[in-house]
PQR file of N, CA, C, O and H, with PARSE charges and radii, in Angstrom:
ATOM      1  N   MET A   1      -1.508 -56.021  17.473 -0.4000 1.5000
ATOM      2  CA  MET A   1      -2.737 -55.006  17.584 -0.0000 2.0000
ATOM      3  C   MET A   1      -2.349 -53.754  18.239  0.5500 1.7000
ATOM      4  O   MET A   1      -1.474 -53.633  19.097 -0.5500 1.4000
ATOM      5  N   LYS A   2      -3.166 -52.746  17.697 -0.4000 1.5000
ATOM      6  CA  LYS A   2      -2.867 -51.288  18.218 -0.0000 2.0000
ATOM      7  C   LYS A   2      -4.034 -50.826  19.071  0.5500 1.7000
ATOM      8  O   LYS A   2      -5.085 -51.451  19.211 -0.5500 1.4000
ATOM      9  H   LYS A   2      -3.877 -52.845  17.000  0.4000 1.0000
ATOM     10  N   ARG A   3      -3.724 -49.643  19.634 -0.4000 1.5000
ATOM     11  CA  ARG A   3      -4.690 -49.037  20.361 -0.0000 2.0000
ATOM     12  C   ARG A   3      -4.864 -47.677  19.805  0.5500 1.7000
ATOM     13  O   ARG A   3      -3.869 -47.151  19.305 -0.5500 1.4000
ATOM     14  H   ARG A   3      -2.870 -49.135  19.521  0.4000 1.0000
ATOM     15  N   TYR A   4      -6.045 -46.996  19.820 -0.4000 1.5000
ATOM     16  CA  TYR A   4      -6.294 -45.683  19.324 -0.0000 2.0000
ATOM     17  C   TYR A   4      -6.977 -44.877  20.430  0.5500 1.7000
ATOM     18  O   TYR A   4      -7.925 -45.356  21.052 -0.5500 1.4000
ATOM     19  H   TYR A   4      -6.854 -47.423  20.226  0.4000 1.0000
ATOM     20  N   VAL A   5      -6.474 -43.593  20.688 -0.4000 1.5000
ATOM     21  CA  VAL A   5      -7.227 -42.663  21.684 -0.0000 2.0000
ATOM     22  C   VAL A   5      -8.009 -41.655  21.075  0.5500 1.7000
ATOM     23  O   VAL A   5      -7.579 -41.038  20.100 -0.5500 1.4000
ATOM     24  H   VAL A   5      -5.704 -43.204  20.183  0.4000 1.0000
ATOM     25  N   CYS A   6      -9.165 -41.425  21.587 -0.4000 1.5000
ATOM     26  CA  CYS A   6      -9.944 -40.310  21.247 -0.0000 2.0000
ATOM     27  C   CYS A   6      -9.345 -39.082  21.499  0.5500 1.7000
ATOM     28  O   CYS A   6      -9.017 -38.933  22.676 -0.5500 1.4000
ATOM     29  H   CYS A   6      -9.515 -41.926  22.379  0.4000 1.0000
ATOM     30  N   ASP A   7      -9.097 -38.127  20.724 -0.4000 1.5000
ATOM     31  CA  ASP A   7      -8.519 -36.843  21.053 -0.0000 2.0000
ATOM     32  C   ASP A   7      -9.190 -35.916  21.863  0.5500 1.7000
ATOM     33  O   ASP A   7      -8.626 -35.029  22.504 -0.5500 1.4000
ATOM     34  H   ASP A   7      -9.364 -38.248  19.768  0.4000 1.0000
ATOM     35  N   VAL A   8     -10.516 -36.144  21.830 -0.4000 1.5000
ATOM     36  CA  VAL A   8     -11.502 -35.326  22.589 -0.0000 2.0000
ATOM     37  C   VAL A   8     -11.601 -35.833  24.049  0.5500 1.7000
ATOM     38  O   VAL A   8     -11.460 -35.035  24.975 -0.5500 1.4000
ATOM     39  H   VAL A   8     -10.974 -36.865  21.310  0.4000 1.0000
ATOM     40  N   CYS A   9     -11.825 -37.056  24.255 -0.4000 1.5000
ATOM     41  CA  CYS A   9     -12.258 -37.483  25.608 -0.0000 2.0000
ATOM     42  C   CYS A   9     -11.206 -38.643  26.292  0.5500 1.7000
ATOM     43  O   CYS A   9     -11.247 -38.930  27.488 -0.5500 1.4000
ATOM     44  H   CYS A   9     -11.940 -37.705  23.502  0.4000 1.0000
ATOM     45  N   GLY A  10     -10.289 -39.237  25.351 -0.4000 1.5000
ATOM     46  CA  GLY A  10      -9.433 -40.127  25.975 -0.0000 2.0000
ATOM     47  C   GLY A  10      -9.889 -41.586  25.915  0.5500 1.7000
ATOM     48  O   GLY A  10      -9.158 -42.487  26.327 -0.5500 1.4000
ATOM     49  H   GLY A  10     -10.256 -39.005  24.379  0.4000 1.0000
ATOM     50  N   TYR A  11     -10.990 -41.794  25.446 -0.4000 1.5000
ATOM     51  CA  TYR A  11     -11.440 -43.141  25.192 -0.0000 2.0000
ATOM     52  C   TYR A  11     -10.512 -43.976  24.401  0.5500 1.7000
ATOM     53  O   TYR A  11     -10.003 -43.482  23.395 -0.5500 1.4000
ATOM     54  H   TYR A  11     -11.584 -41.062  25.111  0.4000 1.0000
ATOM     55  N   ILE A  12     -10.232 -45.209  24.756 -0.4000 1.5000
ATOM     56  CA  ILE A  12      -9.254 -46.011  24.014 -0.0000 2.0000
ATOM     57  C   ILE A  12      -9.922 -47.146  23.377  0.5500 1.7000
ATOM     58  O   ILE A  12     -10.596 -47.968  23.999 -0.5500 1.4000
ATOM     59  H   ILE A  12     -10.646 -45.610  25.573  0.4000 1.0000
ATOM     60  N   TYR A  13      -9.683 -47.165  21.926 -0.4000 1.5000
ATOM     61  CA  TYR A  13     -10.184 -48.197  21.247 -0.0000 2.0000
ATOM     62  C   TYR A  13      -9.040 -49.146  21.062  0.5500 1.7000
ATOM     63  O   TYR A  13      -8.020 -48.824  20.454 -0.5500 1.4000
ATOM     64  H   TYR A  13      -9.136 -46.497  21.421  0.4000 1.0000
ATOM     65  N   ASP A  14      -9.255 -50.447  21.657 -0.4000 1.5000
ATOM     66  CA  ASP A  14      -8.300 -51.470  21.612 -0.0000 2.0000
ATOM     67  C   ASP A  14      -8.667 -52.501  20.590  0.5500 1.7000
ATOM     68  O   ASP A  14      -9.704 -53.142  20.766 -0.5500 1.4000
ATOM     69  H   ASP A  14     -10.084 -50.708  22.151  0.4000 1.0000
ATOM     70  N   GLU A  15      -7.926 -52.721  19.550 -0.4000 1.5000
ATOM     71  CA  GLU A  15      -8.276 -53.575  18.504 -0.0000 2.0000
ATOM     72  C   GLU A  15      -8.284 -55.067  19.019  0.5500 1.7000
ATOM     73  O   GLU A  15      -8.886 -55.947  18.404 -0.5500 1.4000
ATOM     74  H   GLU A  15      -7.084 -52.200  19.407  0.4000 1.0000
ATOM     75  N   LYS A  16      -7.672 -55.270  20.033 -0.4000 1.5000
ATOM     76  CA  LYS A  16      -7.815 -56.793  20.750 -0.0000 2.0000
ATOM     77  C   LYS A  16      -9.326 -57.006  21.230  0.5500 1.7000
ATOM     78  O   LYS A  16      -9.904 -58.077  21.041 -0.5500 1.4000
ATOM     79  H   LYS A  16      -7.184 -54.555  20.533  0.4000 1.0000
ATOM     80  N   THR A  17      -9.876 -56.001  21.813 -0.4000 1.5000
ATOM     81  CA  THR A  17     -11.300 -56.038  22.540 -0.0000 2.0000
ATOM     82  C   THR A  17     -12.282 -55.617  21.538  0.5500 1.7000
ATOM     83  O   THR A  17     -13.422 -56.081  21.565 -0.5500 1.4000
ATOM     84  H   THR A  17      -9.406 -55.131  21.966  0.4000 1.0000
ATOM     85  N   GLY A  18     -11.897 -54.735  20.622 -0.4000 1.5000
ATOM     86  CA  GLY A  18     -13.060 -54.126  19.763 -0.0000 2.0000
ATOM     87  C   GLY A  18     -13.943 -53.291  20.675  0.5500 1.7000
ATOM     88  O   GLY A  18     -13.497 -52.809  21.716 -0.5500 1.4000
ATOM     89  H   GLY A  18     -10.971 -54.358  20.600  0.4000 1.0000
ATOM     90  N   ASP A  19     -15.284 -53.112  20.249 -0.4000 1.5000
ATOM     91  CA  ASP A  19     -16.334 -52.384  20.772 -0.0000 2.0000
ATOM     92  C   ASP A  19     -17.528 -53.161  20.782  0.5500 1.7000
ATOM     93  O   ASP A  19     -18.477 -52.755  20.112 -0.5500 1.4000
ATOM     94  H   ASP A  19     -15.646 -53.503  19.403  0.4000 1.0000
ATOM     95  N   PRO A  20     -17.644 -54.364  21.530 -0.5600 1.5000
ATOM     96  CA  PRO A  20     -18.869 -55.116  21.449  0.2800 2.0000
ATOM     97  C   PRO A  20     -20.118 -54.450  21.516  0.5500 1.7000
ATOM     98  O   PRO A  20     -21.079 -54.736  20.803 -0.5500 1.4000
ATOM     99  N   ASP A  21     -20.099 -53.470  22.463 -0.4000 1.5000
ATOM    100  CA  ASP A  21     -21.525 -52.728  22.758 -0.0000 2.0000
ATOM    101  C   ASP A  21     -21.870 -52.154  21.422  0.5500 1.7000
ATOM    102  O   ASP A  21     -23.073 -52.017  21.199 -0.5500 1.4000
ATOM    103  H   ASP A  21     -19.318 -53.237  23.043  0.4000 1.0000
ATOM    104  N   ASN A  22     -21.020 -51.792  20.489 -0.4000 1.5000
ATOM    105  CA  ASN A  22     -21.523 -51.150  19.253 -0.0000 2.0000
ATOM    106  C   ASN A  22     -21.222 -52.133  17.958  0.5500 1.7000
ATOM    107  O   ASN A  22     -21.085 -51.696  16.815 -0.5500 1.4000
ATOM    108  H   ASN A  22     -20.043 -51.903  20.670  0.4000 1.0000
ATOM    109  N   LYS A  23     -21.145 -53.429  18.292 -0.4000 1.5000
ATOM    110  CA  LYS A  23     -21.003 -54.390  17.306 -0.0000 2.0000
ATOM    111  C   LYS A  23     -19.766 -54.294  16.488  0.5500 1.7000
ATOM    112  O   LYS A  23     -19.794 -54.450  15.268 -0.5500 1.4000
ATOM    113  H   LYS A  23     -21.256 -53.783  19.221  0.4000 1.0000
ATOM    114  N   ILE A  24     -18.563 -54.010  17.225 -0.4000 1.5000
ATOM    115  CA  ILE A  24     -17.421 -54.136  16.547 -0.0000 2.0000
ATOM    116  C   ILE A  24     -16.728 -55.206  17.244  0.5500 1.7000
ATOM    117  O   ILE A  24     -16.426 -55.086  18.431 -0.5500 1.4000
ATOM    118  H   ILE A  24     -18.540 -53.884  18.216  0.4000 1.0000
ATOM    119  N   ALA A  25     -16.412 -56.437  16.442 -0.4000 1.5000
ATOM    120  CA  ALA A  25     -15.973 -57.547  16.976 -0.0000 2.0000
ATOM    121  C   ALA A  25     -14.441 -57.469  17.456  0.5500 1.7000
ATOM    122  O   ALA A  25     -13.647 -56.830  16.765 -0.5500 1.4000
ATOM    123  H   ALA A  25     -16.658 -56.534  15.478  0.4000 1.0000
ATOM    124  N   ALA A  26     -14.023 -58.097  18.610 -0.4000 1.5000
ATOM    125  CA  ALA A  26     -12.694 -58.106  18.996 -0.0000 2.0000
ATOM    126  C   ALA A  26     -11.732 -58.502  17.805  0.5500 1.7000
ATOM    127  O   ALA A  26     -12.066 -59.381  17.011 -0.5500 1.4000
ATOM    128  H   ALA A  26     -14.667 -58.616  19.172  0.4000 1.0000
ATOM    129  N   GLY A  27     -10.709 -57.931  17.716 -0.4000 1.5000
ATOM    130  CA  GLY A  27      -9.774 -58.107  16.669 -0.0000 2.0000
ATOM    131  C   GLY A  27      -9.924 -57.327  15.360  0.5500 1.7000
ATOM    132  O   GLY A  27      -9.210 -57.511  14.374 -0.5500 1.4000
ATOM    133  H   GLY A  27     -10.437 -57.217  18.361  0.4000 1.0000
ATOM    134  N   THR A  28     -10.935 -56.427  15.445 -0.4000 1.5000
ATOM    135  CA  THR A  28     -11.171 -55.537  14.270 -0.0000 2.0000
ATOM    136  C   THR A  28     -10.215 -54.436  14.387  0.5500 1.7000
ATOM    137  O   THR A  28     -10.144 -53.665  15.344 -0.5500 1.4000
ATOM    138  H   THR A  28     -11.515 -56.278  16.246  0.4000 1.0000
ATOM    139  N   VAL A  29      -9.364 -54.419  13.162 -0.4000 1.5000
ATOM    140  CA  VAL A  29      -8.414 -53.378  13.248 -0.0000 2.0000
ATOM    141  C   VAL A  29      -9.132 -52.083  12.942  0.5500 1.7000
ATOM    142  O   VAL A  29     -10.196 -52.083  12.322 -0.5500 1.4000
ATOM    143  H   VAL A  29      -9.422 -55.045  12.384  0.4000 1.0000
ATOM    144  N   PHE A  30      -8.524 -50.931  13.397 -0.4000 1.5000
ATOM    145  CA  PHE A  30      -9.286 -49.693  13.258 -0.0000 2.0000
ATOM    146  C   PHE A  30      -9.533 -49.115  11.993  0.5500 1.7000
ATOM    147  O   PHE A  30     -10.458 -48.317  11.847 -0.5500 1.4000
ATOM    148  H   PHE A  30      -7.661 -50.931  13.901  0.4000 1.0000
ATOM    149  N   GLU A  31      -8.701 -49.487  10.959 -0.4000 1.5000
ATOM    150  CA  GLU A  31      -9.093 -49.093   9.645 -0.0000 2.0000
ATOM    151  C   GLU A  31     -10.349 -49.775   9.069  0.5500 1.7000
ATOM    152  O   GLU A  31     -11.026 -49.237   8.193 -0.5500 1.4000
ATOM    153  H   GLU A  31      -7.950 -50.136  11.078  0.4000 1.0000
ATOM    154  N   LYS A  32     -10.652 -51.066   9.631 -0.4000 1.5000
ATOM    155  CA  LYS A  32     -11.816 -51.708   9.215 -0.0000 2.0000
ATOM    156  C   LYS A  32     -13.085 -51.312   9.865  0.5500 1.7000
ATOM    157  O   LYS A  32     -14.155 -51.788   9.487 -0.5500 1.4000
ATOM    158  H   LYS A  32     -10.101 -51.503  10.342  0.4000 1.0000
ATOM    159  N   ILE A  33     -12.996 -50.395  10.900 -0.4000 1.5000
ATOM    160  CA  ILE A  33     -14.372 -49.955  11.456 -0.0000 2.0000
ATOM    161  C   ILE A  33     -15.051 -48.971  10.554  0.5500 1.7000
ATOM    162  O   ILE A  33     -14.464 -48.011  10.056 -0.5500 1.4000
ATOM    163  H   ILE A  33     -12.127 -50.008  11.208  0.4000 1.0000
ATOM    164  N   PRO A  34     -16.397 -49.272  10.353 -0.5600 1.5000
ATOM    165  CA  PRO A  34     -17.122 -48.499   9.445  0.2800 2.0000
ATOM    166  C   PRO A  34     -16.936 -46.977   9.772  0.5500 1.7000
ATOM    167  O   PRO A  34     -16.741 -46.614  10.932 -0.5500 1.4000
ATOM    168  N   ASN A  35     -16.997 -46.125   8.761 -0.4000 1.5000
ATOM    169  CA  ASN A  35     -16.759 -44.690   8.809 -0.0000 2.0000
ATOM    170  C   ASN A  35     -17.826 -44.154   9.692  0.5500 1.7000
ATOM    171  O   ASN A  35     -17.439 -43.206  10.375 -0.5500 1.4000
ATOM    172  H   ASN A  35     -17.155 -46.419   7.818  0.4000 1.0000
ATOM    173  N   ASP A  36     -19.047 -44.497   9.862 -0.4000 1.5000
ATOM    174  CA  ASP A  36     -20.022 -43.959  10.563 -0.0000 2.0000
ATOM    175  C   ASP A  36     -19.888 -44.266  12.060  0.5500 1.7000
ATOM    176  O   ASP A  36     -20.618 -43.682  12.860 -0.5500 1.4000
ATOM    177  H   ASP A  36     -19.362 -45.267   9.307  0.4000 1.0000
ATOM    178  N   TRP A  37     -18.941 -45.201  12.480 -0.4000 1.5000
ATOM    179  CA  TRP A  37     -18.805 -45.435  14.025 -0.0000 2.0000
ATOM    180  C   TRP A  37     -18.390 -44.185  14.752  0.5500 1.7000
ATOM    181  O   TRP A  37     -17.639 -43.335  14.273 -0.5500 1.4000
ATOM    182  H   TRP A  37     -18.348 -45.675  11.829  0.4000 1.0000
ATOM    183  N   LEU A  38     -18.962 -44.138  15.999 -0.4000 1.5000
ATOM    184  CA  LEU A  38     -18.703 -42.983  16.600 -0.0000 2.0000
ATOM    185  C   LEU A  38     -18.043 -43.310  17.940  0.5500 1.7000
ATOM    186  O   LEU A  38     -18.296 -44.444  18.347 -0.5500 1.4000
ATOM    187  H   LEU A  38     -19.572 -44.828  16.388  0.4000 1.0000
ATOM    188  N   CYS A  39     -17.256 -42.565  18.709 -0.4000 1.5000
ATOM    189  CA  CYS A  39     -16.609 -42.768  19.975 -0.0000 2.0000
ATOM    190  C   CYS A  39     -17.921 -42.889  20.901  0.5500 1.7000
ATOM    191  O   CYS A  39     -18.834 -42.066  20.957 -0.5500 1.4000
ATOM    192  H   CYS A  39     -17.050 -41.644  18.379  0.4000 1.0000
ATOM    193  N   PRO A  40     -17.809 -44.130  21.633 -0.5600 1.5000
ATOM    194  CA  PRO A  40     -18.952 -44.452  22.504  0.2800 2.0000
ATOM    195  C   PRO A  40     -19.006 -43.574  23.719  0.5500 1.7000
ATOM    196  O   PRO A  40     -20.028 -43.669  24.399 -0.5500 1.4000
ATOM    197  N   ILE A  41     -18.125 -42.779  24.083 -0.4000 1.5000
ATOM    198  CA  ILE A  41     -18.062 -42.007  25.352 -0.0000 2.0000
ATOM    199  C   ILE A  41     -18.630 -40.530  24.828  0.5500 1.7000
ATOM    200  O   ILE A  41     -19.631 -40.064  25.373 -0.5500 1.4000
ATOM    201  H   ILE A  41     -17.296 -42.701  23.531  0.4000 1.0000
ATOM    202  N   CYS A  42     -18.020 -39.870  23.846 -0.4000 1.5000
ATOM    203  CA  CYS A  42     -18.360 -38.586  23.496 -0.0000 2.0000
ATOM    204  C   CYS A  42     -18.966 -38.286  22.085  0.5500 1.7000
ATOM    205  O   CYS A  42     -19.434 -37.175  21.834 -0.5500 1.4000
ATOM    206  H   CYS A  42     -17.207 -40.249  23.404  0.4000 1.0000
ATOM    207  N   GLY A  43     -18.946 -39.331  21.144 -0.4000 1.5000
ATOM    208  CA  GLY A  43     -19.855 -39.168  19.949 -0.0000 2.0000
ATOM    209  C   GLY A  43     -18.937 -38.649  18.771  0.5500 1.7000
ATOM    210  O   GLY A  43     -19.464 -38.435  17.680 -0.5500 1.4000
ATOM    211  H   GLY A  43     -18.565 -40.233  21.348  0.4000 1.0000
ATOM    212  N   VAL A  44     -17.677 -38.453  18.937 -0.4000 1.5000
ATOM    213  CA  VAL A  44     -16.995 -37.869  17.738 -0.0000 2.0000
ATOM    214  C   VAL A  44     -16.675 -38.934  16.870  0.5500 1.7000
ATOM    215  O   VAL A  44     -16.733 -40.095  17.274 -0.5500 1.4000
ATOM    216  H   VAL A  44     -17.249 -38.627  19.824  0.4000 1.0000
ATOM    217  N   SER A  45     -16.285 -38.600  15.510 -0.4000 1.5000
ATOM    218  CA  SER A  45     -16.099 -39.605  14.452 -0.0000 2.0000
ATOM    219  C   SER A  45     -14.686 -40.287  14.555  0.5500 1.7000
ATOM    220  O   SER A  45     -13.909 -39.872  15.415 -0.5500 1.4000
ATOM    221  H   SER A  45     -16.239 -37.657  15.182  0.4000 1.0000
ATOM    222  N   LYS A  46     -14.346 -41.225  13.790 -0.4000 1.5000
ATOM    223  CA  LYS A  46     -13.074 -41.864  13.777 -0.0000 2.0000
ATOM    224  C   LYS A  46     -12.016 -40.883  13.567  0.5500 1.7000
ATOM    225  O   LYS A  46     -11.019 -41.072  14.264 -0.5500 1.4000
ATOM    226  H   LYS A  46     -14.977 -41.562  13.092  0.4000 1.0000
ATOM    227  N   ASP A  47     -11.987 -39.903  12.796 -0.4000 1.5000
ATOM    228  CA  ASP A  47     -10.927 -39.043  12.289 -0.0000 2.0000
ATOM    229  C   ASP A  47     -10.491 -38.265  13.494  0.5500 1.7000
ATOM    230  O   ASP A  47      -9.553 -37.475  13.383 -0.5500 1.4000
ATOM    231  H   ASP A  47     -12.797 -39.749  12.230  0.4000 1.0000
ATOM    232  N   GLN A  48     -11.176 -38.452  14.763 -0.4000 1.5000
ATOM    233  CA  GLN A  48     -10.794 -37.635  15.931 -0.0000 2.0000
ATOM    234  C   GLN A  48      -9.921 -38.526  16.872  0.5500 1.7000
ATOM    235  O   GLN A  48      -9.652 -38.203  18.029 -0.5500 1.4000
ATOM    236  H   GLN A  48     -11.938 -39.093  14.853  0.4000 1.0000
ATOM    237  N   PHE A  49      -9.463 -39.793  16.209 -0.4000 1.5000
ATOM    238  CA  PHE A  49      -8.684 -40.657  17.119 -0.0000 2.0000
ATOM    239  C   PHE A  49      -7.324 -40.624  16.532  0.5500 1.7000
ATOM    240  O   PHE A  49      -7.135 -40.391  15.338 -0.5500 1.4000
ATOM    241  H   PHE A  49      -9.681 -40.055  15.269  0.4000 1.0000
ATOM    242  N   SER A  50      -6.304 -40.879  17.455 -0.4000 1.5000
ATOM    243  CA  SER A  50      -4.798 -40.934  17.047 -0.0000 2.0000
ATOM    244  C   SER A  50      -4.233 -42.374  17.792  0.5500 1.7000
ATOM    245  O   SER A  50      -4.634 -42.821  18.867 -0.5500 1.4000
ATOM    246  H   SER A  50      -6.457 -41.068  18.425  0.4000 1.0000
ATOM    247  N   PRO A  51      -3.301 -42.898  17.003 -0.5600 1.5000
ATOM    248  CA  PRO A  51      -2.618 -44.140  17.340  0.2800 2.0000
ATOM    249  C   PRO A  51      -2.014 -43.870  18.992  0.5500 1.7000
ATOM    250  O   PRO A  51      -1.562 -42.785  19.357 -0.5500 1.4000
ATOM    251  N   GLU A  52      -2.087 -44.746  19.624 -0.4000 1.5000
ATOM    252  CA  GLU A  52      -1.471 -44.570  20.983 -0.0000 2.0000
ATOM    253  C   GLU A  52       0.178 -44.790  20.812  0.5500 1.7000
ATOM    254  O   GLU A  52       0.918 -44.697  21.791 -0.5500 1.4000
ATOM    255  H   GLU A  52      -2.454 -45.628  19.328  0.4000 1.0000
TER
END
């Protein structure tokens, strides 16, 4: 499992834990997150994330 960092605010999306507050289940790989998902901290789109 990988981790991805928001290039704007530094939020880390960890595939192990997902984003349960936004209905992204634990174990969801980053590529499978819906394209309309936004960073829960600053609101930027997935394309503003980089692999850690």
